[in-house]
Amino acid sequence: MSRDNEYQIIRRPLLTEKNMHRADTRNTYTFEVSPDANKVEVRQAIERLFKVKVKAVKTVRYKGKPKRRGYDFYTQGAMKKAIVTLQEGHKIDLI
């Protein structure tokens, strides 16, 4: 897996108040990932990008929601997120 491929799998970290609390208390980080990526690919990409050991990966898919602006209707994009738990002693510095 090349470095470019890892950046295609891991799109961005999701930095919300809830996710930052999880990172501090449970050593769990949340990332937006490619909809085509599976748990094994996410695990390998996180371990190579951040040089950490991953304990578990959970994935969640979100469907696109219909939205309306004035008379125009559009669909908000679908996404997939991965909730990654790291082994004891490992940490990712996101900020």
PDB file of C-alpha atoms in Angstrom:
ATOM      1  CA  MET A   1       0.000   0.000   0.000  1.00  0.00           C
ATOM      2  CA  SER A   2       1.537   3.300  -1.054  1.00  0.00           C
ATOM      3  CA  ARG A   3       1.359   6.583   0.838  1.00  0.00           C
ATOM      4  CA  ASP A   4      -1.054   8.008  -1.774  1.00  0.00           C
ATOM      5  CA  ASN A   5      -3.364   5.044  -1.329  1.00  0.00           C
ATOM      6  CA  GLU A   6      -3.414   5.582   2.456  1.00  0.00           C
ATOM      7  CA  TYR A   7      -4.508   9.178   1.978  1.00  0.00           C
ATOM      8  CA  GLN A   8      -7.288   7.986  -0.341  1.00  0.00           C
ATOM      9  CA  ILE A   9      -8.535   5.594   2.351  1.00  0.00           C
ATOM     10  CA  ILE A  10      -8.291   8.023   5.299  1.00  0.00           C
ATOM     11  CA  ARG A  11      -9.915  11.239   4.116  1.00  0.00           C
ATOM     12  CA  ARG A  12      -9.860  13.360   7.279  1.00  0.00           C
ATOM     13  CA  PRO A  13     -10.233  13.169  11.058  1.00  0.00           C
ATOM     14  CA  LEU A  14     -13.625  14.157  12.435  1.00  0.00           C
ATOM     15  CA  LEU A  15     -12.888  16.692  15.169  1.00  0.00           C
ATOM     16  CA  THR A  16     -16.009  17.253  17.229  1.00  0.00           C
ATOM     17  CA  GLU A  17     -16.389  17.833  20.940  1.00  0.00           C
ATOM     18  CA  LYS A  18     -17.727  14.300  21.408  1.00  0.00           C
ATOM     19  CA  ASN A  19     -14.912  12.719  19.383  1.00  0.00           C
ATOM     20  CA  MET A  20     -12.226  14.680  21.233  1.00  0.00           C
ATOM     21  CA  HIS A  21     -13.707  13.535  24.567  1.00  0.00           C
ATOM     22  CA  ARG A  22     -13.536   9.915  23.338  1.00  0.00           C
ATOM     23  CA  ALA A  23      -9.909  10.424  22.318  1.00  0.00           C
ATOM     24  CA  ASP A  24      -9.016  11.672  25.806  1.00  0.00           C
ATOM     25  CA  THR A  25     -10.959   9.102  27.829  1.00  0.00           C
ATOM     26  CA  ARG A  26     -11.139   5.943  25.682  1.00  0.00           C
ATOM     27  CA  ASN A  27      -8.157   6.335  23.325  1.00  0.00           C
ATOM     28  CA  THR A  28     -10.627   6.217  20.404  1.00  0.00           C
ATOM     29  CA  TYR A  29     -10.350   8.377  17.262  1.00  0.00           C
ATOM     30  CA  THR A  30     -12.885   8.982  14.480  1.00  0.00           C
ATOM     31  CA  PHE A  31     -12.021   9.419  10.794  1.00  0.00           C
ATOM     32  CA  GLU A  32     -13.970   9.908   7.594  1.00  0.00           C
ATOM     33  CA  VAL A  33     -12.880   7.116   5.265  1.00  0.00           C
ATOM     34  CA  SER A  34     -13.462   6.076   1.676  1.00  0.00           C
ATOM     35  CA  PRO A  35     -16.796   4.271   1.191  1.00  0.00           C
ATOM     36  CA  ASP A  36     -14.926   1.434  -0.559  1.00  0.00           C
ATOM     37  CA  ALA A  37     -12.476   0.819   2.311  1.00  0.00           C
ATOM     38  CA  ASN A  38     -12.898  -2.152   4.627  1.00  0.00           C
ATOM     39  CA  LYS A  39     -11.774  -2.510   8.249  1.00  0.00           C
ATOM     40  CA  VAL A  40      -8.489  -4.223   7.384  1.00  0.00           C
ATOM     41  CA  GLU A  41      -7.495  -1.459   4.960  1.00  0.00           C
ATOM     42  CA  VAL A  42      -8.442   1.230   7.504  1.00  0.00           C
ATOM     43  CA  ARG A  43      -6.362  -0.515  10.192  1.00  0.00           C
ATOM     44  CA  GLN A  44      -3.302  -0.770   7.933  1.00  0.00           C
ATOM     45  CA  ALA A  45      -3.604   2.845   6.764  1.00  0.00           C
ATOM     46  CA  ILE A  46      -3.878   4.215  10.337  1.00  0.00           C
ATOM     47  CA  GLU A  47      -0.933   2.118  11.529  1.00  0.00           C
ATOM     48  CA  ARG A  48       1.278   3.273   8.650  1.00  0.00           C
ATOM     49  CA  LEU A  49       0.279   6.950   8.649  1.00  0.00           C
ATOM     50  CA  PHE A  50       0.480   7.560  12.404  1.00  0.00           C
ATOM     51  CA  LYS A  51       2.947   4.802  13.484  1.00  0.00           C
ATOM     52  CA  VAL A  52       0.576   3.392  16.130  1.00  0.00           C
ATOM     53  CA  LYS A  53      -0.943  -0.016  16.924  1.00  0.00           C
ATOM     54  CA  VAL A  54      -4.700  -0.368  16.383  1.00  0.00           C
ATOM     55  CA  LYS A  55      -6.759  -2.473  18.785  1.00  0.00           C
ATOM     56  CA  ALA A  56     -10.168  -2.318  17.027  1.00  0.00           C
ATOM     57  CA  VAL A  57     -11.959  -0.662  14.098  1.00  0.00           C
ATOM     58  CA  LYS A  58     -15.703  -0.024  13.845  1.00  0.00           C
ATOM     59  CA  THR A  59     -17.268   1.403  10.691  1.00  0.00           C
ATOM     60  CA  VAL A  60     -20.570   3.235  10.149  1.00  0.00           C
ATOM     61  CA  ARG A  61     -22.200   4.223   6.845  1.00  0.00           C
ATOM     62  CA  TYR A  62     -24.364   7.333   6.524  1.00  0.00           C
ATOM     63  CA  LYS A  63     -26.791   7.739   3.631  1.00  0.00           C
ATOM     64  CA  GLY A  64     -27.053  11.062   1.841  1.00  0.00           C
ATOM     65  CA  LYS A  65     -29.934  13.195   3.080  1.00  0.00           C
ATOM     66  CA  PRO A  66     -32.286  15.101   0.785  1.00  0.00           C
ATOM     67  CA  LYS A  67     -31.993  18.853   1.350  1.00  0.00           C
ATOM     68  CA  ARG A  68     -33.782  21.888  -0.004  1.00  0.00           C
ATOM     69  CA  ARG A  69     -32.558  25.417  -0.623  1.00  0.00           C
ATOM     70  CA  GLY A  70     -35.336  27.606  -1.965  1.00  0.00           C
ATOM     71  CA  TYR A  71     -36.860  25.767  -4.901  1.00  0.00           C
ATOM     72  CA  ASP A  72     -33.791  23.610  -5.490  1.00  0.00           C
ATOM     73  CA  PHE A  73     -33.558  20.085  -4.140  1.00  0.00           C
ATOM     74  CA  TYR A  74     -30.245  18.291  -3.756  1.00  0.00           C
ATOM     75  CA  THR A  75     -28.777  15.361  -1.863  1.00  0.00           C
ATOM     76  CA  GLN A  76     -26.189  15.874   0.822  1.00  0.00           C
ATOM     77  CA  GLY A  77     -23.311  13.460   0.232  1.00  0.00           C
ATOM     78  CA  ALA A  78     -23.153  10.044   1.840  1.00  0.00           C
ATOM     79  CA  MET A  79     -20.130   9.186   3.976  1.00  0.00           C
ATOM     80  CA  LYS A  80     -18.481   6.385   5.879  1.00  0.00           C
ATOM     81  CA  LYS A  81     -16.704   6.897   9.173  1.00  0.00           C
ATOM     82  CA  ALA A  82     -14.337   4.650  11.086  1.00  0.00           C
ATOM     83  CA  ILE A  83     -14.040   4.628  14.868  1.00  0.00           C
ATOM     84  CA  VAL A  84     -10.519   3.440  15.668  1.00  0.00           C
ATOM     85  CA  THR A  85      -9.435   2.280  19.134  1.00  0.00           C
ATOM     86  CA  LEU A  86      -5.689   2.254  19.798  1.00  0.00           C
ATOM     87  CA  GLN A  87      -3.746  -0.090  22.053  1.00  0.00           C
ATOM     88  CA  GLU A  88      -2.579   1.093  25.468  1.00  0.00           C
ATOM     89  CA  GLY A  89       0.349   3.487  25.332  1.00  0.00           C
ATOM     90  CA  HIS A  90      -0.351   4.708  21.778  1.00  0.00           C
ATOM     91  CA  LYS A  91      -1.761   8.128  20.964  1.00  0.00           C
ATOM     92  CA  ILE A  92      -2.419  10.296  17.890  1.00  0.00           C
ATOM     93  CA  ASP A  93      -1.765  14.041  18.128  1.00  0.00           C
ATOM     94  CA  LEU A  94      -4.490  15.582  15.966  1.00  0.00           C
ATOM     95  CA  ILE A  95      -4.243  19.151  17.229  1.00  0.00           C
TER      96      ILE A  95
END
